[in-house]
Amino acid sequence: MLFRLYQILTRVSYVECSLLVPSIYCLITNIFSRRKIVLGIRHVYRRKYENMFVHRLFRLLVRYNYLRGFLASYAISNYAEIHFRHYIRLNEMRLETVYNSVSLPASVDRTAELLSELDIRGGEKIILYCGRIAGYKNIGRLIDAFRAFEVTLGRKGYVLVLVGGVDTSIGDTDDVMLKKLNDAVRFSSVRHAGYVQDVHHYFHL
């Protein structure tokens, strides 16, 4: 497989990769093909959690390719960028932040359908969160703040809608946070839509 990948890399000038294992394959192969790798950092890497052999190999390969001028990188958020610099321990590494975008194509209006699925009667003001449900995103703090907000306003007029799948691969996405989420959905004006493919429809709520 690496030889096949080598053949592909020798025919192109650049290749973009982001997932851990495919990135490792590309970085290994690039030791010989010497092309420009564009590495997308879409995960928040921390040595406390991502420190198995495969992660240590990834760090070594990133450093090797970067120091030899074969690697350019971007992160999808400033938070991911800061953690990756600390994770790799290359403070001088050039790492651009390119935020994820959501396209809003012309499509059928699903607002009424989604409000029904989320058990929202209509007329309420919606506070929308889109992203992974993970501890490092402070979802627990968001829920605590919203529930305090509900009490202050007498639980009327606002709904917190969380759009995104639960990411248990993140070390600090623990049972305490998940219980807080489940309790909030059961006992307050919090709705969890889960992972969805058509996230752009939720921006019209």
Short mmCIF file of C-alpha atoms in Angstrom, two decimals:
data_model
loop_
_atom_site.label_atom_id
_atom_site.label_comp_id
_atom_site.label_asym_id
_atom_site.label_seq_id
_atom_site.Cartn_x
_atom_site.Cartn_y
_atom_site.Cartn_z
CA MET A 1 0.00 0.00 0.00
CA LEU A 2 2.83 2.43 0.82
CA PHE A 3 4.41 1.76 -2.57
CA ARG A 4 1.11 2.51 -4.30
CA LEU A 5 0.82 5.71 -2.28
CA TYR A 6 4.39 6.60 -3.23
CA GLN A 7 3.50 6.22 -6.91
CA ILE A 8 0.55 8.57 -6.45
CA LEU A 9 2.56 11.17 -4.53
CA THR A 10 5.29 11.29 -7.16
CA ARG A 11 2.69 12.40 -9.72
CA VAL A 12 1.37 15.36 -7.73
CA SER A 13 2.86 18.49 -6.19
CA TYR A 14 0.64 18.69 -3.10
CA VAL A 15 -1.52 16.33 -1.06
CA GLU A 16 -3.90 17.25 1.77
CA CYS A 17 -4.60 14.93 4.70
CA SER A 18 -6.11 15.32 8.15
CA LEU A 19 -7.19 12.04 9.78
CA LEU A 20 -4.52 10.46 11.98
CA VAL A 21 -3.80 7.14 10.24
CA PRO A 22 -3.98 8.42 6.62
CA SER A 23 -1.73 11.29 7.67
CA ILE A 24 0.83 8.86 9.07
CA TYR A 25 0.83 6.89 5.80
CA CYS A 26 1.35 10.08 3.79
CA LEU A 27 4.07 11.38 6.10
CA ILE A 28 5.98 8.06 5.98
CA THR A 29 5.73 7.84 2.20
CA ASN A 30 6.76 11.45 1.83
CA ILE A 31 10.15 10.71 3.35
CA PHE A 32 10.94 9.22 -0.07
CA SER A 33 8.60 11.13 -2.43
CA ARG A 34 9.47 14.55 -0.95
CA ARG A 35 6.29 16.32 -1.98
CA LYS A 36 4.49 19.08 -0.09
CA ILE A 37 2.06 17.70 2.50
CA VAL A 38 -0.77 20.00 3.62
CA LEU A 39 -1.76 18.73 7.05
CA GLY A 40 -5.19 19.70 8.37
CA ILE A 41 -5.47 19.82 12.15
CA ARG A 42 -9.12 19.06 12.87
CA HIS A 43 -8.62 17.48 16.28
CA VAL A 44 -7.51 18.98 19.59
CA TYR A 45 -4.35 17.01 20.32
CA ARG A 46 -3.16 16.77 23.92
CA ARG A 47 -0.35 14.58 25.24
CA LYS A 48 -2.43 13.62 28.26
CA TYR A 49 -4.87 11.75 26.03
CA GLU A 50 -3.17 11.17 22.63
CA ASN A 51 0.11 9.59 23.68
CA MET A 52 0.02 6.01 22.41
CA PHE A 53 2.71 4.68 20.05
CA VAL A 54 0.73 5.76 16.97
CA HIS A 55 0.53 9.32 18.34
CA ARG A 56 4.24 9.44 19.16
CA LEU A 57 5.00 8.21 15.63
CA PHE A 58 2.71 10.93 14.24
CA ARG A 59 4.56 13.63 16.19
CA LEU A 60 7.94 12.35 15.02
CA LEU A 61 6.84 12.29 11.36
CA VAL A 62 5.32 15.78 11.56
CA ARG A 63 8.56 17.17 12.99
CA TYR A 64 10.69 15.36 10.39
CA ASN A 65 8.63 16.53 7.42
CA TYR A 66 8.30 20.08 8.72
CA LEU A 67 11.98 20.58 9.50
CA ARG A 68 12.85 19.40 5.98
CA GLY A 69 10.43 21.80 4.36
CA PHE A 70 7.92 19.18 3.17
CA LEU A 71 5.00 20.19 5.41
CA ALA A 72 2.47 23.03 5.53
CA SER A 73 -0.33 22.96 8.09
CA TYR A 74 -3.61 24.59 9.00
CA ALA A 75 -5.92 24.25 11.99
CA ILE A 76 -9.69 24.65 12.00
CA SER A 77 -9.66 26.88 15.09
CA ASN A 78 -7.32 28.96 17.18
CA TYR A 79 -7.91 26.53 20.04
CA ALA A 80 -6.80 23.55 17.92
CA GLU A 81 -3.78 25.52 16.70
CA ILE A 82 -2.57 26.42 20.19
CA HIS A 83 -2.88 22.84 21.42
CA PHE A 84 -1.17 21.40 18.35
CA ARG A 85 1.84 23.66 18.80
CA HIS A 86 2.17 22.46 22.37
CA TYR A 87 1.56 18.86 21.29
CA ILE A 88 4.27 18.89 18.59
CA ARG A 89 6.61 21.18 20.57
CA LEU A 90 7.57 23.20 17.53
CA ASN A 91 6.77 26.77 18.53
CA GLU A 92 8.31 28.11 15.32
CA MET A 93 6.03 25.95 13.16
CA ARG A 94 3.99 27.98 10.68
CA LEU A 95 0.39 27.00 11.27
CA GLU A 96 -2.50 28.92 9.73
CA THR A 97 -5.99 29.01 11.22
CA VAL A 98 -8.69 28.32 8.64
CA TYR A 99 -12.09 28.14 10.27
CA ASN A 100 -14.62 25.57 9.12
CA SER A 101 -17.40 27.02 7.04
CA VAL A 102 -20.98 25.95 6.49
CA SER A 103 -22.46 26.45 3.03
CA LEU A 104 -26.08 27.49 2.82
CA PRO A 105 -27.36 26.09 -0.48
CA ALA A 106 -30.80 26.88 -1.76
CA SER A 107 -33.00 24.04 -0.59
CA VAL A 108 -36.42 23.16 0.73
CA ASP A 109 -37.26 25.01 3.94
CA ARG A 110 -37.31 22.35 6.72
CA THR A 111 -37.92 24.78 9.58
CA ALA A 112 -41.40 23.51 10.48
CA GLU A 113 -40.25 19.87 10.25
CA LEU A 114 -37.21 20.44 12.48
CA LEU A 115 -39.19 22.41 15.06
CA SER A 116 -41.61 19.50 15.27
CA GLU A 117 -38.78 16.95 15.62
CA LEU A 118 -37.20 19.02 18.37
CA ASP A 119 -40.57 19.48 20.13
CA ILE A 120 -40.38 23.26 19.84
CA ARG A 121 -43.81 24.85 19.54
CA GLY A 122 -42.68 27.99 17.75
CA GLY A 123 -42.32 31.52 18.99
CA GLU A 124 -39.43 30.67 21.33
CA LYS A 125 -36.04 32.23 20.77
CA ILE A 126 -33.49 29.57 19.88
CA ILE A 127 -29.92 29.52 21.14
CA LEU A 128 -28.06 27.28 18.69
CA TYR A 129 -24.82 25.36 19.25
CA CYS A 130 -23.26 23.39 16.37
CA GLY A 131 -20.23 21.20 16.97
CA ARG A 132 -19.03 18.08 18.65
CA ILE A 133 -20.39 17.33 22.12
CA ALA A 134 -17.08 17.10 23.96
CA GLY A 135 -15.75 18.13 27.33
CA TYR A 136 -13.09 20.50 26.02
CA LYS A 137 -15.82 22.54 24.30
CA ASN A 138 -17.25 23.34 27.77
CA ILE A 139 -20.67 21.90 26.96
CA GLY A 140 -21.26 21.32 30.67
CA ARG A 141 -20.62 25.00 31.39
CA LEU A 142 -22.94 26.02 28.54
CA ILE A 143 -25.73 23.84 29.97
CA ASP A 144 -25.17 25.22 33.49
CA ALA A 145 -25.30 28.79 32.16
CA PHE A 146 -28.46 28.15 30.17
CA ARG A 147 -30.25 26.46 33.08
CA ALA A 148 -29.38 29.43 35.31
CA PHE A 149 -30.65 31.66 32.50
CA GLU A 150 -33.91 29.70 32.46
CA VAL A 151 -34.47 30.19 36.18
CA THR A 152 -33.78 33.93 35.94
CA LEU A 153 -36.31 34.26 33.10
CA GLY A 154 -38.85 31.92 34.65
CA ARG A 155 -38.15 29.15 32.05
CA LYS A 156 -40.06 30.96 29.35
CA GLY A 157 -39.24 31.91 25.80
CA TYR A 158 -35.83 30.31 25.12
CA VAL A 159 -34.62 26.92 23.89
CA LEU A 160 -31.02 25.71 23.72
CA VAL A 161 -30.51 23.44 20.69
CA LEU A 162 -27.32 21.37 20.56
CA VAL A 163 -26.46 20.01 17.11
CA GLY A 164 -23.60 17.52 17.06
CA GLY A 165 -22.63 13.99 17.94
CA VAL A 166 -21.14 12.99 21.28
CA ASP A 167 -17.38 12.46 20.88
CA THR A 168 -16.26 9.91 23.47
CA SER A 169 -12.80 9.69 21.88
CA ILE A 170 -11.96 12.93 23.69
CA GLY A 171 -10.57 12.11 27.11
CA ASP A 172 -12.55 14.70 29.08
CA THR A 173 -15.92 13.74 27.60
CA ASP A 174 -16.83 11.88 30.78
CA ASP A 175 -19.93 10.34 32.32
CA VAL A 176 -20.54 13.42 34.48
CA MET A 177 -20.84 15.67 31.42
CA LEU A 178 -23.05 13.17 29.58
CA LYS A 179 -25.36 12.83 32.61
CA LYS A 180 -25.62 16.61 32.78
CA LEU A 181 -26.59 16.67 29.09
CA ASN A 182 -29.18 13.91 29.47
CA ASP A 183 -30.68 15.53 32.57
CA ALA A 184 -30.89 18.89 30.82
CA VAL A 185 -32.72 17.34 27.87
CA ARG A 186 -35.16 15.61 30.20
CA PHE A 187 -35.87 18.41 32.65
CA SER A 188 -35.27 21.74 30.88
CA SER A 189 -35.60 23.56 27.56
CA VAL A 190 -32.53 21.87 26.06
CA ARG A 191 -32.78 19.84 22.86
CA HIS A 192 -30.06 17.58 21.47
CA ALA A 193 -30.41 16.90 17.74
CA GLY A 194 -27.36 14.62 17.65
CA TYR A 195 -25.11 14.23 14.62
CA VAL A 196 -26.75 15.51 11.44
CA GLN A 197 -25.68 15.65 7.78
CA ASP A 198 -27.73 18.71 6.82
CA VAL A 199 -26.52 21.14 9.48
CA HIS A 200 -27.27 24.18 7.30
CA HIS A 201 -31.02 23.68 7.81
CA TYR A 202 -30.60 24.34 11.54
CA PHE A 203 -29.26 27.83 10.83
CA HIS A 204 -32.72 28.78 9.57
CA LEU A 205 -34.48 27.95 12.86
#
